[in-house]
mmCIF file of C-alpha atoms in Angstrom:
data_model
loop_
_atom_site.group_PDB
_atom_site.id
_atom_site.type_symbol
_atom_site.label_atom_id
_atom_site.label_comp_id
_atom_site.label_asym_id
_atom_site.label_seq_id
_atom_site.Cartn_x
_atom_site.Cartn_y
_atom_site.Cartn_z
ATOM 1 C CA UNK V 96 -47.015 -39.646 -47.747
ATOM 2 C CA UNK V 97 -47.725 -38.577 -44.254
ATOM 3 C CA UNK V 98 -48.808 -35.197 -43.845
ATOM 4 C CA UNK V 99 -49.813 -33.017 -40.744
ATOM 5 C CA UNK V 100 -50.528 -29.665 -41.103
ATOM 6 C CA UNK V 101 -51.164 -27.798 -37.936
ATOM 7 C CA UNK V 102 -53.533 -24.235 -37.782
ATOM 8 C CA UNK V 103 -55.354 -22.003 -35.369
ATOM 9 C CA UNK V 104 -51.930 -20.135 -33.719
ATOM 10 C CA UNK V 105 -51.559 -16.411 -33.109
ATOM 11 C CA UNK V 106 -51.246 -13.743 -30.359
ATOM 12 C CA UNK V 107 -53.861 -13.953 -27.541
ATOM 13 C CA UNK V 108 -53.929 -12.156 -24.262
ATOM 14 C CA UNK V 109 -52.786 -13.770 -20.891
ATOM 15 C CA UNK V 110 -56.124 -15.752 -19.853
ATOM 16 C CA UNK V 111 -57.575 -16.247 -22.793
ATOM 17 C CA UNK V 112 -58.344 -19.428 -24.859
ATOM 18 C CA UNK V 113 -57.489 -20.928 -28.335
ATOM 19 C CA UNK V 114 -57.967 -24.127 -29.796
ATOM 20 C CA UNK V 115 -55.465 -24.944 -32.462
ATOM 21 C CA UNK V 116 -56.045 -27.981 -34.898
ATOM 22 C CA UNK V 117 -54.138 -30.547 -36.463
ATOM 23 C CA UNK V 118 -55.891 -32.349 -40.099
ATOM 24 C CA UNK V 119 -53.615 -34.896 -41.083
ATOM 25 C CA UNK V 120 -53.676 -37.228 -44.703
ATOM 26 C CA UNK V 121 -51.492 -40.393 -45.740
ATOM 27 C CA UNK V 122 -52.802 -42.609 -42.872
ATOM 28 C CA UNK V 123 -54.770 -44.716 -41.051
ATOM 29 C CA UNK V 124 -56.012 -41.869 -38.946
ATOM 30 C CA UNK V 125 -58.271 -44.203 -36.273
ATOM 31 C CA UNK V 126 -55.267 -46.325 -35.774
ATOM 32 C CA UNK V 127 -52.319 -43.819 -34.359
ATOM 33 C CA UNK V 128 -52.177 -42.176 -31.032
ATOM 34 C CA UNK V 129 -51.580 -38.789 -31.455
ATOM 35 C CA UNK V 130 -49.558 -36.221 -29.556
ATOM 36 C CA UNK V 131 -49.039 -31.905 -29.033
ATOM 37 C CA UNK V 132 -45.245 -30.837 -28.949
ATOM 38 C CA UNK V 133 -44.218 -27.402 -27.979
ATOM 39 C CA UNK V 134 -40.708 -25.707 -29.019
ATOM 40 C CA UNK V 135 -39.520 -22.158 -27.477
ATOM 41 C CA UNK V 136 -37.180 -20.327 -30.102
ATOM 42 C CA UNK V 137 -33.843 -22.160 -29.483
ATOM 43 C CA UNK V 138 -34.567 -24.013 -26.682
ATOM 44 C CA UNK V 139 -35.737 -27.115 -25.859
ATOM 45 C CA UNK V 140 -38.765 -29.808 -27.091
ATOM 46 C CA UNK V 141 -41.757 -29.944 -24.310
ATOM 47 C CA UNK V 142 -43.981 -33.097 -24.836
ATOM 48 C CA UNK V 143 -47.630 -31.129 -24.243
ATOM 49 C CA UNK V 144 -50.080 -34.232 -24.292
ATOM 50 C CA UNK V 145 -50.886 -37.346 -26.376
ATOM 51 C CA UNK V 146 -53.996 -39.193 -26.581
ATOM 52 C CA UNK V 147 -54.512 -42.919 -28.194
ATOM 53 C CA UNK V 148 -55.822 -44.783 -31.218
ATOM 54 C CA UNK V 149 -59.538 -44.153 -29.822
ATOM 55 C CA UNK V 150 -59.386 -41.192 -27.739
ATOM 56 C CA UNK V 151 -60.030 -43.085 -24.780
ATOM 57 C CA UNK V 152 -56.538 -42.863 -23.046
ATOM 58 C CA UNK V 153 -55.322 -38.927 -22.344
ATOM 59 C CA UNK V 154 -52.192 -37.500 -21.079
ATOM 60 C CA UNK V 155 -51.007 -34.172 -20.197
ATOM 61 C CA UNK V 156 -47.649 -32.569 -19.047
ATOM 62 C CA UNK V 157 -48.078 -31.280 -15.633
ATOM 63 C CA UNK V 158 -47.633 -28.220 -16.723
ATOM 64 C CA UNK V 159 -50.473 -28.278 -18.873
ATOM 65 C CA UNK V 160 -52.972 -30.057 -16.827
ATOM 66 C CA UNK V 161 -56.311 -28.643 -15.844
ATOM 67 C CA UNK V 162 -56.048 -25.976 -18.972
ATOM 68 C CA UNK V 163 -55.264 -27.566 -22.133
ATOM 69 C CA UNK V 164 -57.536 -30.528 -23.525
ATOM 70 C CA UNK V 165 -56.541 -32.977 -26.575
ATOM 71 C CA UNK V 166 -59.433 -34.646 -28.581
ATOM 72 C CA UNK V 167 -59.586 -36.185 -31.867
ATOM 73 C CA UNK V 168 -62.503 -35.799 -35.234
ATOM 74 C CA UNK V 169 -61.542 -39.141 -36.619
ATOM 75 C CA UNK V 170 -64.481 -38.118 -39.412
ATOM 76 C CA UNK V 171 -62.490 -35.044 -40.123
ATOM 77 C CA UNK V 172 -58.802 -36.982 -39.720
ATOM 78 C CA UNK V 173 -58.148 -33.860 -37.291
ATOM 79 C CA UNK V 174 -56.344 -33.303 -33.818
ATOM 80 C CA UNK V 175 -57.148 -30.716 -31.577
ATOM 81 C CA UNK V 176 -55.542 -28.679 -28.293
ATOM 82 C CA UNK V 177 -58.243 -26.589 -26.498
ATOM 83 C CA UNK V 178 -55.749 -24.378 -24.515
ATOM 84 C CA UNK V 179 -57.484 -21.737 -21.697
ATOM 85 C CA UNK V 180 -56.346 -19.921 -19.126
ATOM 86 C CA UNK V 181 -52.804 -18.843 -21.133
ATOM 87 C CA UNK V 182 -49.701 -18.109 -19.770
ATOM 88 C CA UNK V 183 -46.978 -16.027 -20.939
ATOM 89 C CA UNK V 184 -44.764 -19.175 -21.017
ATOM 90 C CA UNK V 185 -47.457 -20.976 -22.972
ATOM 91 C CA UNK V 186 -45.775 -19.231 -26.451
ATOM 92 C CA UNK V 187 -44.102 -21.718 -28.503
ATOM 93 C CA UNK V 188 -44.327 -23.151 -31.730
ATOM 94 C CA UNK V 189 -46.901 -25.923 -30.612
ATOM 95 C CA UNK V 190 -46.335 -29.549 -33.372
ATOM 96 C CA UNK V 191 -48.677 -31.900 -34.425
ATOM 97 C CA UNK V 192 -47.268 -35.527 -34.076
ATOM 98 C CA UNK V 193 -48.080 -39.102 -35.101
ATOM 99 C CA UNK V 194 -47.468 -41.360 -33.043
ATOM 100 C CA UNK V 195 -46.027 -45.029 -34.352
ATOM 101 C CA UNK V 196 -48.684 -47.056 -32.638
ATOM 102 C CA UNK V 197 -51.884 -47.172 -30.887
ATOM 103 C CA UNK V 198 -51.073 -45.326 -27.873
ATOM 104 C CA UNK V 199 -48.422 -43.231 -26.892
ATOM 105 C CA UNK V 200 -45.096 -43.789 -27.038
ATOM 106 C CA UNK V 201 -42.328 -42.469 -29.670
ATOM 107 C CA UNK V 202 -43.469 -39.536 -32.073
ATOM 108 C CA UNK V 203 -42.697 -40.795 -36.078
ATOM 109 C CA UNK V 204 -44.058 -38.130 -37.865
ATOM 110 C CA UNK V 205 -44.306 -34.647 -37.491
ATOM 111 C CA UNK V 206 -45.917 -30.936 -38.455
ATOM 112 C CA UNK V 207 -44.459 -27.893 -39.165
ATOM 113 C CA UNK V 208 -45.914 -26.351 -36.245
ATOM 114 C CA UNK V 209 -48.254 -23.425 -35.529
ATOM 115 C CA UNK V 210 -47.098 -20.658 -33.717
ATOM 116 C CA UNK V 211 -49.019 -19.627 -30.100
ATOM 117 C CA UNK V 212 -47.767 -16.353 -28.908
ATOM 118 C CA UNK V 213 -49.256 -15.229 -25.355
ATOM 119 C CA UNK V 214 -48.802 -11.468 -24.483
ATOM 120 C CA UNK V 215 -50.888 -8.638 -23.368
ATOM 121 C CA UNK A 615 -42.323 -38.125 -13.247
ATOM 122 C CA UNK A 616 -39.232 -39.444 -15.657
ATOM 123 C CA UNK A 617 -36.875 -36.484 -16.416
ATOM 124 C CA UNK A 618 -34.175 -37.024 -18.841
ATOM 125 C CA UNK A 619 -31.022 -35.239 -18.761
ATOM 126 C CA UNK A 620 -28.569 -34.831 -21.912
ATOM 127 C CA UNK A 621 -24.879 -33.955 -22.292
ATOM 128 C CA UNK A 622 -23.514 -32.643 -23.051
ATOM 129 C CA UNK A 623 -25.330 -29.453 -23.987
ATOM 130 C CA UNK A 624 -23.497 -28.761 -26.992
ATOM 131 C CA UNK A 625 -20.230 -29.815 -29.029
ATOM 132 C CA UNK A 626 -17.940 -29.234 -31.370
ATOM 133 C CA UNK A 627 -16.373 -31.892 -33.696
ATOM 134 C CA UNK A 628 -13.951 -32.342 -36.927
ATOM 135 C CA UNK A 629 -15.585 -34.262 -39.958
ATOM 136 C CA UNK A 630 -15.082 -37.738 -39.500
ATOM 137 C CA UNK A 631 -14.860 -38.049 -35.501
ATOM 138 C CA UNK A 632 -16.766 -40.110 -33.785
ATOM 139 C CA UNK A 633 -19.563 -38.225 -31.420
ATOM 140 C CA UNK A 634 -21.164 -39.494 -28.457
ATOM 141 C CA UNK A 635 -24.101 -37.667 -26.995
ATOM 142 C CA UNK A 636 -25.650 -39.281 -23.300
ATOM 143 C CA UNK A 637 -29.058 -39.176 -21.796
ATOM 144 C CA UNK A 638 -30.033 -40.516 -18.206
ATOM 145 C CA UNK A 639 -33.359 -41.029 -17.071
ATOM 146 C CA UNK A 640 -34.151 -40.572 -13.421
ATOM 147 C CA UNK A 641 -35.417 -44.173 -13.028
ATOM 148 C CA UNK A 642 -35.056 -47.199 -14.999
ATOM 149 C CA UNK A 643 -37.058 -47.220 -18.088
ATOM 150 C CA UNK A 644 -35.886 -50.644 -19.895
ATOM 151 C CA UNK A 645 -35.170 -49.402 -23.158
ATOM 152 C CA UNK A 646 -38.556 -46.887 -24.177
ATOM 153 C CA UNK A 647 -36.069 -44.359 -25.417
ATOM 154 C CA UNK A 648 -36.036 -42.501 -28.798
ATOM 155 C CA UNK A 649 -33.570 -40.242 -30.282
ATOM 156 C CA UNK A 650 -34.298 -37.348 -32.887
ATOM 157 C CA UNK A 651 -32.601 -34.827 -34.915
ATOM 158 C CA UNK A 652 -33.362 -31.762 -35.853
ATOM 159 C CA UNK A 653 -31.895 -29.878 -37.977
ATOM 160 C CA UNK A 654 -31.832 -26.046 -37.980
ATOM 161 C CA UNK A 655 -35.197 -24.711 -38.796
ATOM 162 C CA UNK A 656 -36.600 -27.847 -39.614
ATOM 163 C CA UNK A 657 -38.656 -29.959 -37.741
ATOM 164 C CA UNK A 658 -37.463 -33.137 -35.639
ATOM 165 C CA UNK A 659 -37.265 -36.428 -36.961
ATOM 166 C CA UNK A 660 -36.989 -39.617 -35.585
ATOM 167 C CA UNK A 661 -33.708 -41.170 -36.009
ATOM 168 C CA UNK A 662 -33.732 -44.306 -33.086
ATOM 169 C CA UNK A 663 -36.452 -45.905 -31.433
ATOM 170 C CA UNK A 664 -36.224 -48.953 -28.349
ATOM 171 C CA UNK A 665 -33.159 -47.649 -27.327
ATOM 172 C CA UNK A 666 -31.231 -49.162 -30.303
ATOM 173 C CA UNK A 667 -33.189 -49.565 -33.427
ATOM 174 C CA UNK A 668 -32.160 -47.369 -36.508
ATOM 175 C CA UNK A 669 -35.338 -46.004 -38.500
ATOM 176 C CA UNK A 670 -35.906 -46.857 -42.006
ATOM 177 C CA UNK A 671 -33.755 -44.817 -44.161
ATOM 178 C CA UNK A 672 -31.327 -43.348 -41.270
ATOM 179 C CA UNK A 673 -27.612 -43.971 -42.183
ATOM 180 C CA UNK A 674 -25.598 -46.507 -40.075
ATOM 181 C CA UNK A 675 -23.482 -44.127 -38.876
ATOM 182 C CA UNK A 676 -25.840 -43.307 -36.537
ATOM 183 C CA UNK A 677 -26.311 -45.913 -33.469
ATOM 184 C CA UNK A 678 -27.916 -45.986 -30.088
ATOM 185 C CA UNK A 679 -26.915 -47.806 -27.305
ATOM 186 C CA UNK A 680 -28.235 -48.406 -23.123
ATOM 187 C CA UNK A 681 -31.160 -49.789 -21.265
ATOM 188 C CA UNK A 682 -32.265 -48.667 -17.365
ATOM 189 C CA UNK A 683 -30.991 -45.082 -16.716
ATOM 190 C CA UNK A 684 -27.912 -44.905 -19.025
ATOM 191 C CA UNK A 685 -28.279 -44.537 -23.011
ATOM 192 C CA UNK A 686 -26.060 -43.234 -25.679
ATOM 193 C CA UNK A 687 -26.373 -42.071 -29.337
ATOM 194 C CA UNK A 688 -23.125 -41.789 -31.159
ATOM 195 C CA UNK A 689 -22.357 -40.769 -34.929
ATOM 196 C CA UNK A 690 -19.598 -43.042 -36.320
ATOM 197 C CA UNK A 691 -18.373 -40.378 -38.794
ATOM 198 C CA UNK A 692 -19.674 -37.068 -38.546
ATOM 199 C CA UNK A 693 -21.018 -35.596 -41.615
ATOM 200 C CA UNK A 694 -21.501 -31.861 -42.452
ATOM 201 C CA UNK A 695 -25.333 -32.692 -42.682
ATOM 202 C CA UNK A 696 -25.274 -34.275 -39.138
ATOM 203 C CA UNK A 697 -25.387 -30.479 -38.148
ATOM 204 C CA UNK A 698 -28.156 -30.473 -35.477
ATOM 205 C CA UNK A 699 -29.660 -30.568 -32.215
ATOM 206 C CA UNK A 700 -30.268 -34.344 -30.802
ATOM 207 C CA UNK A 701 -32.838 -34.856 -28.721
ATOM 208 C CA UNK A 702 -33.900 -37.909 -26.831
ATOM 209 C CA UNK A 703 -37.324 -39.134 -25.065
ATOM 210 C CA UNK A 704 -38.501 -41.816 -22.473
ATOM 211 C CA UNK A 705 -41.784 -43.219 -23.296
ATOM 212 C CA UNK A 706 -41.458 -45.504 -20.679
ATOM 213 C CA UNK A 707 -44.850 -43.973 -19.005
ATOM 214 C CA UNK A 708 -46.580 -40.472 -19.399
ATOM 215 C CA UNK A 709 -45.938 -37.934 -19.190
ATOM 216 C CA UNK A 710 -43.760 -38.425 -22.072
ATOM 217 C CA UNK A 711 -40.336 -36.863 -21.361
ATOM 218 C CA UNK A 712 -37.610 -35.138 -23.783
ATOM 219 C CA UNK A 713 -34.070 -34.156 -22.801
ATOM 220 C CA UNK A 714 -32.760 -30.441 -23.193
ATOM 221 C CA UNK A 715 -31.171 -31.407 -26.357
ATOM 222 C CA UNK A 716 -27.409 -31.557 -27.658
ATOM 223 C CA UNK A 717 -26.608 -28.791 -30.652
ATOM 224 C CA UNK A 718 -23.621 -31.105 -32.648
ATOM 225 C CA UNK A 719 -21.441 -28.503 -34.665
ATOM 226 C CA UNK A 720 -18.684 -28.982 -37.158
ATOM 227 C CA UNK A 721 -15.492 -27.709 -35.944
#
């Protein structure tokens, strides 16, 4: 069974880092792209970034860009998002999510999320 | 970049209708779109992938339909447990894209 189990969220001032993690189980870890999902309380999904199979193929949302890094501990089976300079409209529930191949595309499994709250 | 717009934003049906929820992507992406449910306070999960293709153990009342700009996922026969918010995605190129999502309600 595919599991993804996401940690590392909590309340952080405006400009400040975190890095929350991702260790997953019940796969081929080396052989899925991988991808960071954000949710705002009743509102919409925002795709956050995705890297591939090997880590050698990143993408970001725009909004994102320049201040959050993906990377991958394929040792560990983990995901990571390295998130700095925080925004106020950086708070979401941030998912873990597999991808179903090799680099990104469509998102078959996911995490219950960890929750990133920015606020002074 | 792609963006993907849904409608419409919500609905209201009767058990048994037939519901059709549209997304259109600002430019042509073949067919790299996915649909997914979620359900209230659970987390999504995929329900169509390609535009068209049903996901192992998602009923057939679900189906998915277009290719270029235009796509459509419609429930055959709404079900009390097809309460949920439908969301599709391009994949067509990064960044990834979702729509703002359709909440599907039983009237």
């Amino acid at each position: 069974e595919v599991q993804l189990v996401e940690s590392g969220g909590g309340l952080v001032q405006p400009g400040r880092s975190l890095r929350i993690s991702c260790a997953v189980s019940g796969f081929t870890f080396n052989e899925y792209a991988m991808h960071w999902v954000r949710q705002t309380p009743g509102k919409g999904l925002e795709w956050v970034s995705g890297l591939s199979w090997n880590g050698r193929y990143v993408v970001y949302a725009d909004s994102v860009k320049g201040r959050f890094t993906i990377s991958r501990d394929d040792v560990k089976k983990s995901l990571y998002l390295q998130m700095s300079s925080l925004r106020p409209e950086d708070t979401a529930l941030y998912y873990c999510a597999k991808d179903q191949g090799s680099i990104p595309s469509f998102l078959d499994s996911w995490g219950q999320g960890t929750l990133v709250s920015v606020s002074s | 970049d792609i963006q993907m717009t849904q409608s419409p934003s919500s609905l209201s049906a009767s058990v048994g209708d037939r519901v059709t929820i549209t997304c259109r992507a600002s430019q042509g992406i073949r067919n790299y779109l996915a649909w997914y449910q979620q359900k209230p306070g659970k987390v999504p999960k995929l329900l169509i992938y390609d535009a068209s293709t049903l996901q192992l153990g998602v009923p057939s009342r679900f189906s998915g339909s277009g290719s270029g700009t235009d796509f459509t996922l419609t429930i055959s026969s709404l079900q009390p447990e097809d309460v949920a918010t439908y969301h599709c995605q391009s994949y067509a190129s990064a960044p990834l894209t979702f729509g703002g999502g359709t909440k599907v309600e039983i009237k």
